[in-house]
Amino acid sequence: MKRILLVLAAAMLTVMLAACGTDNSADTTGNTEAVSTTTPEGSQAPEGAKSTVYPLTVKDATGKEITFEKAPQKIVSTSPAETEMLFALGLNDQIVGVSDYDNYPEEAKSKTKVGGVVEPNTEAIVAAGSDLVVSGISISEEALNHLNSLGLTVFASDPKSVDDVLNEILLLGQITDKQPEATALVDQMKADIQKVKDAAATVTDKKKMYIEFSPGWTVGSGEFMDELITLAGGINIASDVAGWYQINEEKIVADNPDVILYTLDGMDSDSGKTIDQLIYSRAGWDQIQAVKDKQVIGVDGNLLSRPGPRITQGLLAISNALYPGAVK
């Protein structure tokens, strides 16, 4: 089911929202405690070092060990979320290729395109002469295996939580010798998270939220978007089911959410209707409290769907939708 959603999201919305089913333990998400950072003599790199000591050995989301002899100079990203991370770390000059769906920051639009997020163009990636390929949550297992078979240095990621995103940023900062930039970015994101958590701690009557990120699709437990709702002090009415799944319209009516959040870029390919138009046209949905109270709120889908440096902006958007003005 996740693989079906992956294809749908990539084709319809450029919303990269699927998982590869790989192991997602601490060392696969960039947890620095699980990263081997040995010097040529075999001693560990100093605690809190601002410059990376090479050779550096890390593990990616598949459990594969990768050794870097020096900081990568030509980087290709096949995932918009990872592209945003790399740009946020100040690696504009090192980025030589991005996916067809990369549109942020503005500089990403002018980079060489290397195909889709599910099945990237391997010929374009090889032609870019990269010494590091960073893939994201949407790449297919077959495509990932093919890239590895070509002898490319591929770092695969599969973040499922906010901590996973923060840890991946720190790890990419270590790999690329951008540790101060990574630390500063993560510290700012943590500050935003804390503001939302502080606001959520004052809530006495939690509101129920429903998110429709693609026409007829929502997100349940075990994924970062569900975590964002919880961090903001809300209750995800879809959390009784794990992962990304197609909705039961009658169940949404029965669950009666206080707030409905939808992605502004979503559109049904058959009817041509936007998600909010679908919501207002569904039988019985006029009885939902969120619809009655006009609490059907559109948000930039990329803030919700991309597990990258703007994920905390998505968190702030969710918090503001649930409890306007609560974040100080």
CSV table of C-alpha atoms in Angstrom, one decimal:
chain,number,residue,atom,x,y,z
A,1,MET,CA,0.0,0.0,0.0
A,2,LYS,CA,2.8,2.4,0.8
A,3,ARG,CA,4.4,1.7,-2.5
A,4,ILE,CA,1.1,2.5,-4.3
A,5,LEU,CA,0.9,5.8,-2.4
A,6,LEU,CA,4.5,6.6,-3.2
A,7,VAL,CA,3.8,6.4,-6.9
A,8,LEU,CA,0.5,8.4,-6.6
A,9,ALA,CA,2.2,11.1,-4.6
A,10,ALA,CA,5.1,11.5,-6.9
A,11,ALA,CA,2.9,11.5,-10.0
A,12,MET,CA,0.1,13.7,-8.7
A,13,LEU,CA,1.4,16.2,-6.2
A,14,THR,CA,5.2,16.1,-5.9
A,15,VAL,CA,4.4,15.1,-2.3
A,16,MET,CA,7.0,12.5,-1.4
A,17,LEU,CA,5.2,10.5,1.2
A,18,ALA,CA,6.2,6.8,1.2
A,19,ALA,CA,8.7,4.6,3.0
A,20,CYS,CA,11.0,2.0,1.6
A,21,GLY,CA,10.4,-0.5,4.4
A,22,THR,CA,14.0,-0.4,5.5
A,23,ASP,CA,15.4,-0.6,9.0
A,24,ASN,CA,15.0,2.8,10.7
A,25,SER,CA,16.9,2.3,13.9
A,26,ALA,CA,18.9,5.1,15.4
A,27,ASP,CA,22.0,4.6,13.3
A,28,THR,CA,20.1,4.7,10.1
A,29,THR,CA,18.7,8.2,10.7
A,30,GLY,CA,22.0,9.9,11.4
A,31,ASN,CA,22.2,9.5,15.2
A,32,THR,CA,25.7,10.7,15.8
A,33,GLU,CA,26.1,8.2,18.7
A,34,ALA,CA,25.9,5.4,16.2
A,35,VAL,CA,28.3,6.9,13.7
A,36,SER,CA,31.8,5.6,13.4
A,37,THR,CA,34.2,8.5,13.1
A,38,THR,CA,37.7,7.0,13.1
A,39,THR,CA,40.9,8.7,12.2
A,40,PRO,CA,43.6,6.9,10.1
A,41,GLU,CA,45.2,5.9,13.4
A,42,GLY,CA,41.9,4.4,14.6
A,43,SER,CA,41.2,7.0,17.4
A,44,GLN,CA,37.8,8.6,17.7
A,45,ALA,CA,37.2,12.1,16.5
A,46,PRO,CA,37.1,14.6,19.4
A,47,GLU,CA,33.7,15.2,21.0
A,48,GLY,CA,31.9,18.2,19.5
A,49,ALA,CA,34.6,18.7,16.8
A,50,LYS,CA,33.7,21.6,14.5
A,51,SER,CA,35.6,20.1,11.5
A,52,THR,CA,35.0,16.6,10.3
A,53,VAL,CA,38.0,14.2,10.7
A,54,TYR,CA,38.3,11.9,7.7
A,55,PRO,CA,38.2,9.0,6.9
A,56,LEU,CA,34.6,9.0,8.2
A,57,THR,CA,32.5,5.9,8.2
A,58,VAL,CA,28.7,6.2,8.6
A,59,LYS,CA,25.6,4.0,8.2
A,60,ASP,CA,22.6,4.9,6.0
A,61,ALA,CA,19.0,3.8,6.3
A,62,THR,CA,19.7,0.4,4.8
A,63,GLY,CA,22.4,-0.3,7.3
A,64,LYS,CA,25.1,0.0,4.7
A,65,GLU,CA,28.4,1.4,5.9
A,66,ILE,CA,29.9,4.2,3.8
A,67,THR,CA,33.4,5.6,4.2
A,68,PHE,CA,34.3,9.1,3.1
A,69,GLU,CA,38.0,9.9,2.6
A,70,LYS,CA,37.1,13.6,2.3
A,71,ALA,CA,34.2,15.9,2.0
A,72,PRO,CA,32.1,15.3,-1.1
A,73,GLN,CA,32.6,17.9,-3.8
A,74,LYS,CA,29.8,16.9,-6.3
A,75,ILE,CA,26.5,16.0,-4.7
A,76,VAL,CA,23.3,14.7,-6.4
A,77,SER,CA,20.0,14.6,-4.4
A,78,THR,CA,17.1,12.6,-5.6
A,79,SER,CA,14.8,13.9,-2.9
A,80,PRO,CA,13.4,17.4,-2.3
A,81,ALA,CA,13.7,17.1,1.4
A,82,GLU,CA,17.3,16.2,1.3
A,83,THR,CA,17.9,18.9,-1.3
A,84,GLU,CA,16.5,21.4,1.2
A,85,MET,CA,18.9,20.1,3.8
A,86,LEU,CA,21.9,20.4,1.6
A,87,PHE,CA,21.1,23.9,0.6
A,88,ALA,CA,20.4,24.9,4.2
A,89,LEU,CA,23.9,23.6,5.1
A,90,GLY,CA,25.4,26.0,2.5
A,91,LEU,CA,26.3,23.4,-0.1
A,92,ASN,CA,25.0,25.3,-3.2
A,93,ASP,CA,28.3,25.1,-5.0
A,94,GLN,CA,28.6,21.3,-4.4
A,95,ILE,CA,25.1,20.4,-5.6
A,96,VAL,CA,25.3,19.2,-9.2
A,97,GLY,CA,21.9,17.6,-9.6
A,98,VAL,CA,18.5,17.4,-8.0
A,99,SER,CA,15.2,15.7,-8.7
A,100,ASP,CA,12.6,16.9,-11.2
A,101,TYR,CA,10.4,17.9,-8.3
A,102,ASP,CA,12.9,20.1,-6.4
A,103,ASN,CA,11.5,23.7,-6.2
A,104,TYR,CA,13.0,25.0,-2.9
A,105,PRO,CA,15.1,27.0,-2.4
A,106,GLU,CA,14.9,29.1,-5.6
A,107,GLU,CA,18.5,28.0,-6.5
A,108,ALA,CA,17.3,24.4,-6.7
A,109,LYS,CA,15.3,25.2,-9.8
A,110,SER,CA,18.4,26.0,-11.8
A,111,LYS,CA,20.2,22.8,-11.0
A,112,THR,CA,20.5,19.9,-13.4
A,113,LYS,CA,17.5,17.6,-13.1
A,114,VAL,CA,18.1,13.9,-12.6
A,115,GLY,CA,14.6,12.5,-12.9
A,116,GLY,CA,11.8,11.4,-10.5
A,117,VAL,CA,12.0,10.7,-6.8
A,118,VAL,CA,10.8,7.1,-7.2
A,119,GLU,CA,12.8,6.1,-10.3
A,120,PRO,CA,15.6,8.7,-10.8
A,121,ASN,CA,17.5,8.9,-14.1
A,122,THR,CA,20.6,6.9,-13.5
A,123,GLU,CA,22.2,8.1,-16.7
A,124,ALA,CA,21.8,11.7,-15.7
A,125,ILE,CA,23.2,10.9,-12.2
A,126,VAL,CA,26.3,9.2,-13.7
A,127,ALA,CA,26.8,12.1,-16.1
A,128,ALA,CA,26.8,14.5,-13.2
A,129,GLY,CA,30.1,12.9,-12.0
A,130,SER,CA,28.9,13.0,-8.4
A,131,ASP,CA,30.9,11.6,-5.5
A,132,LEU,CA,27.8,11.4,-3.3
A,133,VAL,CA,24.2,10.6,-4.2
A,134,VAL,CA,21.6,11.3,-1.4
A,135,SER,CA,18.2,9.6,-1.8
A,136,GLY,CA,15.0,10.1,0.2
A,137,ILE,CA,12.0,8.3,1.4
A,138,SER,CA,10.3,7.9,-2.0
A,139,ILE,CA,13.0,6.1,-4.0
A,140,SER,CA,12.1,2.5,-5.0
A,141,GLU,CA,14.1,-0.4,-3.7
A,142,GLU,CA,14.9,-1.4,-7.3
A,143,ALA,CA,16.2,2.1,-8.1
A,144,LEU,CA,18.3,2.2,-5.0
A,145,ASN,CA,19.8,-1.2,-5.7
A,146,HIS,CA,20.6,-0.1,-9.3
A,147,LEU,CA,22.4,3.0,-8.2
A,148,ASN,CA,24.5,1.0,-5.7
A,149,SER,CA,25.3,-1.6,-8.5
A,150,LEU,CA,26.8,1.2,-10.5
A,151,GLY,CA,29.5,1.8,-7.9
A,152,LEU,CA,28.1,5.2,-6.9
A,153,THR,CA,28.4,6.4,-3.3
A,154,VAL,CA,24.7,6.4,-2.3
A,155,PHE,CA,23.5,7.6,1.1
A,156,ALA,CA,19.9,6.4,1.6
A,157,SER,CA,17.6,8.0,4.1
A,158,ASP,CA,14.2,7.0,5.5
A,159,PRO,CA,13.2,9.5,8.3
A,160,LYS,CA,10.0,8.6,10.1
A,161,SER,CA,10.1,11.1,13.0
A,162,VAL,CA,11.2,14.6,13.8
A,163,ASP,CA,14.2,13.4,15.6
A,164,ASP,CA,15.2,11.4,12.5
A,165,VAL,CA,15.1,14.6,10.5
A,166,LEU,CA,17.3,16.4,13.0
A,167,ASN,CA,19.7,13.6,13.2
A,168,GLU,CA,20.0,13.3,9.4
A,169,ILE,CA,20.8,17.0,9.2
A,170,LEU,CA,23.6,16.6,11.7
A,171,LEU,CA,24.9,13.5,9.9
A,172,LEU,CA,24.9,15.3,6.5
A,173,GLY,CA,26.7,18.2,8.2
A,174,GLN,CA,29.3,15.7,9.4
A,175,ILE,CA,29.7,14.0,6.0
A,176,THR,CA,30.1,17.3,4.2
A,177,ASP,CA,32.2,19.0,6.8
A,178,LYS,CA,29.4,21.5,7.6
A,179,GLN,CA,29.0,20.7,11.3
A,180,PRO,CA,28.7,24.3,12.6
A,181,GLU,CA,26.0,25.0,10.0
A,182,ALA,CA,24.1,21.8,10.8
A,183,THR,CA,24.3,22.4,14.6
A,184,ALA,CA,23.0,26.0,14.1
A,185,LEU,CA,20.1,24.8,11.9
A,186,VAL,CA,19.1,22.0,14.3
A,187,ASP,CA,19.3,24.3,17.3
A,188,GLN,CA,16.9,26.7,15.6
A,189,MET,CA,14.5,23.9,14.7
A,190,LYS,CA,14.6,22.6,18.3
A,191,ALA,CA,13.8,26.1,19.5
A,192,ASP,CA,10.7,26.2,17.2
A,193,ILE,CA,9.7,22.7,18.4
A,194,GLN,CA,10.0,23.9,22.0
A,195,LYS,CA,7.8,26.9,21.4
A,196,VAL,CA,5.1,24.6,20.0
A,197,LYS,CA,5.5,22.1,22.9
A,198,ASP,CA,5.2,25.0,25.4
A,199,ALA,CA,2.0,26.1,23.8
A,200,ALA,CA,0.6,22.6,23.7
A,201,ALA,CA,1.3,22.2,27.4
A,202,THR,CA,-1.3,25.0,28.1
A,203,VAL,CA,-4.1,23.2,26.3
A,204,THR,CA,-6.7,21.7,28.5
A,205,ASP,CA,-9.2,20.6,25.8
A,206,LYS,CA,-7.3,19.0,22.9
A,207,LYS,CA,-8.8,19.4,19.5
A,208,LYS,CA,-9.2,16.7,17.0
A,209,MET,CA,-7.6,17.1,13.6
A,210,TYR,CA,-7.9,15.5,10.2
A,211,ILE,CA,-5.2,16.0,7.5
A,212,GLU,CA,-5.9,15.3,3.8
A,213,PHE,CA,-2.5,15.7,2.1
A,214,SER,CA,-3.6,14.2,-1.2
A,215,PRO,CA,-7.2,13.7,-2.5
A,216,GLY,CA,-8.7,10.9,-0.4
A,217,TRP,CA,-5.5,10.1,1.5
A,218,THR,CA,-4.5,10.8,5.1
A,219,VAL,CA,-1.8,9.7,7.5
A,220,GLY,CA,-2.0,7.5,10.6
A,221,SER,CA,0.4,6.5,13.3
A,222,GLY,CA,4.1,5.8,12.9
A,223,GLU,CA,4.8,8.7,10.5
A,224,PHE,CA,6.3,12.1,11.1
A,225,MET,CA,3.1,14.0,10.1
A,226,ASP,CA,1.2,12.2,12.9
A,227,GLU,CA,3.9,13.2,15.3
A,228,LEU,CA,3.6,16.8,14.3
A,229,ILE,CA,-0.1,16.8,15.3
A,230,THR,CA,0.7,15.3,18.6
A,231,LEU,CA,3.6,17.7,19.3
A,232,ALA,CA,1.1,20.6,18.6
A,233,GLY,CA,-1.3,19.3,21.2
A,234,GLY,CA,-3.8,17.8,18.8
A,235,ILE,CA,-5.4,14.5,18.3
A,236,ASN,CA,-5.0,12.8,14.9
A,237,ILE,CA,-8.3,11.1,14.2
A,238,ALA,CA,-6.6,8.9,11.7
A,239,SER,CA,-4.0,7.5,14.2
A,240,ASP,CA,-5.9,4.3,14.8
A,241,VAL,CA,-4.4,3.1,11.5
A,242,ALA,CA,-0.6,3.0,10.8
A,243,GLY,CA,1.0,4.7,7.8
A,244,TRP,CA,-0.5,6.5,4.8
A,245,TYR,CA,-3.9,5.2,3.7
A,246,GLN,CA,-7.0,6.0,1.7
A,247,ILE,CA,-9.8,7.4,3.8
A,248,ASN,CA,-13.3,6.1,4.7
A,249,GLU,CA,-15.5,9.2,4.2
A,250,GLU,CA,-18.1,7.9,6.7
A,251,LYS,CA,-15.5,7.3,9.4
A,252,ILE,CA,-14.3,10.9,9.1
A,253,VAL,CA,-17.8,12.1,9.6
A,254,ALA,CA,-18.2,9.9,12.7
A,255,ASP,CA,-14.9,11.0,14.1
A,256,ASN,CA,-16.0,14.6,13.7
A,257,PRO,CA,-12.7,16.5,13.7
A,258,ASP,CA,-12.6,20.1,15.1
A,259,VAL,CA,-10.0,21.1,12.4
A,260,ILE,CA,-9.4,19.9,8.9
A,261,LEU,CA,-6.0,20.6,7.3
A,262,TYR,CA,-5.4,20.1,3.6
A,263,THR,CA,-2.6,20.8,1.2
A,264,LEU,CA,-3.1,23.8,-1.1
A,265,ASP,CA,-1.4,22.1,-4.1
A,266,GLY,CA,-3.6,19.0,-4.0
A,267,MET,CA,-6.0,18.3,-6.9
A,268,ASP,CA,-8.1,15.3,-7.9
A,269,SER,CA,-6.9,14.2,-11.4
A,270,ASP,CA,-10.3,12.8,-12.4
A,271,SER,CA,-12.7,15.7,-11.4
A,272,GLY,CA,-10.2,18.5,-11.4
A,273,LYS,CA,-11.4,19.6,-8.0
A,274,THR,CA,-9.0,20.9,-5.3
A,275,ILE,CA,-9.0,19.1,-2.0
A,276,ASP,CA,-11.1,21.8,-0.2
A,277,GLN,CA,-13.7,21.5,-3.0
A,278,LEU,CA,-13.8,17.8,-2.5
A,279,ILE,CA,-14.2,18.2,1.3
A,280,TYR,CA,-17.2,20.6,0.9
A,281,SER,CA,-18.8,18.4,-1.7
A,282,ARG,CA,-18.8,15.1,0.2
A,283,ALA,CA,-22.0,13.7,1.5
A,284,GLY,CA,-22.5,14.3,5.2
A,285,TRP,CA,-19.3,16.3,5.6
A,286,ASP,CA,-21.4,19.5,6.2
A,287,GLN,CA,-22.2,18.0,9.6
A,288,ILE,CA,-18.5,17.8,10.6
A,289,GLN,CA,-17.7,20.4,13.3
A,290,ALA,CA,-14.6,21.7,11.4
A,291,VAL,CA,-16.8,22.4,8.3
A,292,LYS,CA,-19.5,24.0,10.4
A,293,ASP,CA,-17.0,26.3,12.1
A,294,LYS,CA,-15.1,27.0,8.8
A,295,GLN,CA,-12.0,25.4,10.3
A,296,VAL,CA,-11.0,23.9,6.9
A,297,ILE,CA,-7.5,25.3,6.5
A,298,GLY,CA,-5.1,25.1,3.6
A,299,VAL,CA,-1.3,24.8,4.0
A,300,ASP,CA,1.6,24.6,1.7
A,301,GLY,CA,1.9,20.8,1.1
A,302,ASN,CA,5.7,20.9,1.0
A,303,LEU,CA,5.8,22.1,4.6
A,304,LEU,CA,3.9,19.0,5.7
A,305,SER,CA,5.2,16.3,3.4
A,306,ARG,CA,8.9,17.0,3.2
A,307,PRO,CA,10.9,15.7,6.2
A,308,GLY,CA,13.5,18.4,5.9
A,309,PRO,CA,14.6,21.6,7.5
A,310,ARG,CA,11.1,23.2,7.0
A,311,ILE,CA,9.3,20.5,8.9
A,312,THR,CA,9.2,22.8,11.9
A,313,GLN,CA,7.4,25.4,9.7
A,314,GLY,CA,4.8,22.6,9.1
A,315,LEU,CA,4.6,22.0,12.8
A,316,LEU,CA,4.0,25.7,13.4
A,317,ALA,CA,1.3,25.7,10.8
A,318,ILE,CA,-0.4,22.8,12.4
A,319,SER,CA,-0.2,24.5,15.9
A,320,ASN,CA,-1.7,27.7,14.5
A,321,ALA,CA,-4.5,25.8,12.8
A,322,LEU,CA,-5.4,24.0,16.1
A,323,TYR,CA,-4.8,26.8,18.5
A,324,PRO,CA,-4.4,30.2,16.8
A,325,GLY,CA,-2.0,32.5,18.5
A,326,ALA,CA,-0.9,30.0,21.2
A,327,VAL,CA,2.7,30.0,20.1
A,328,LYS,CA,4.5,33.0,21.5
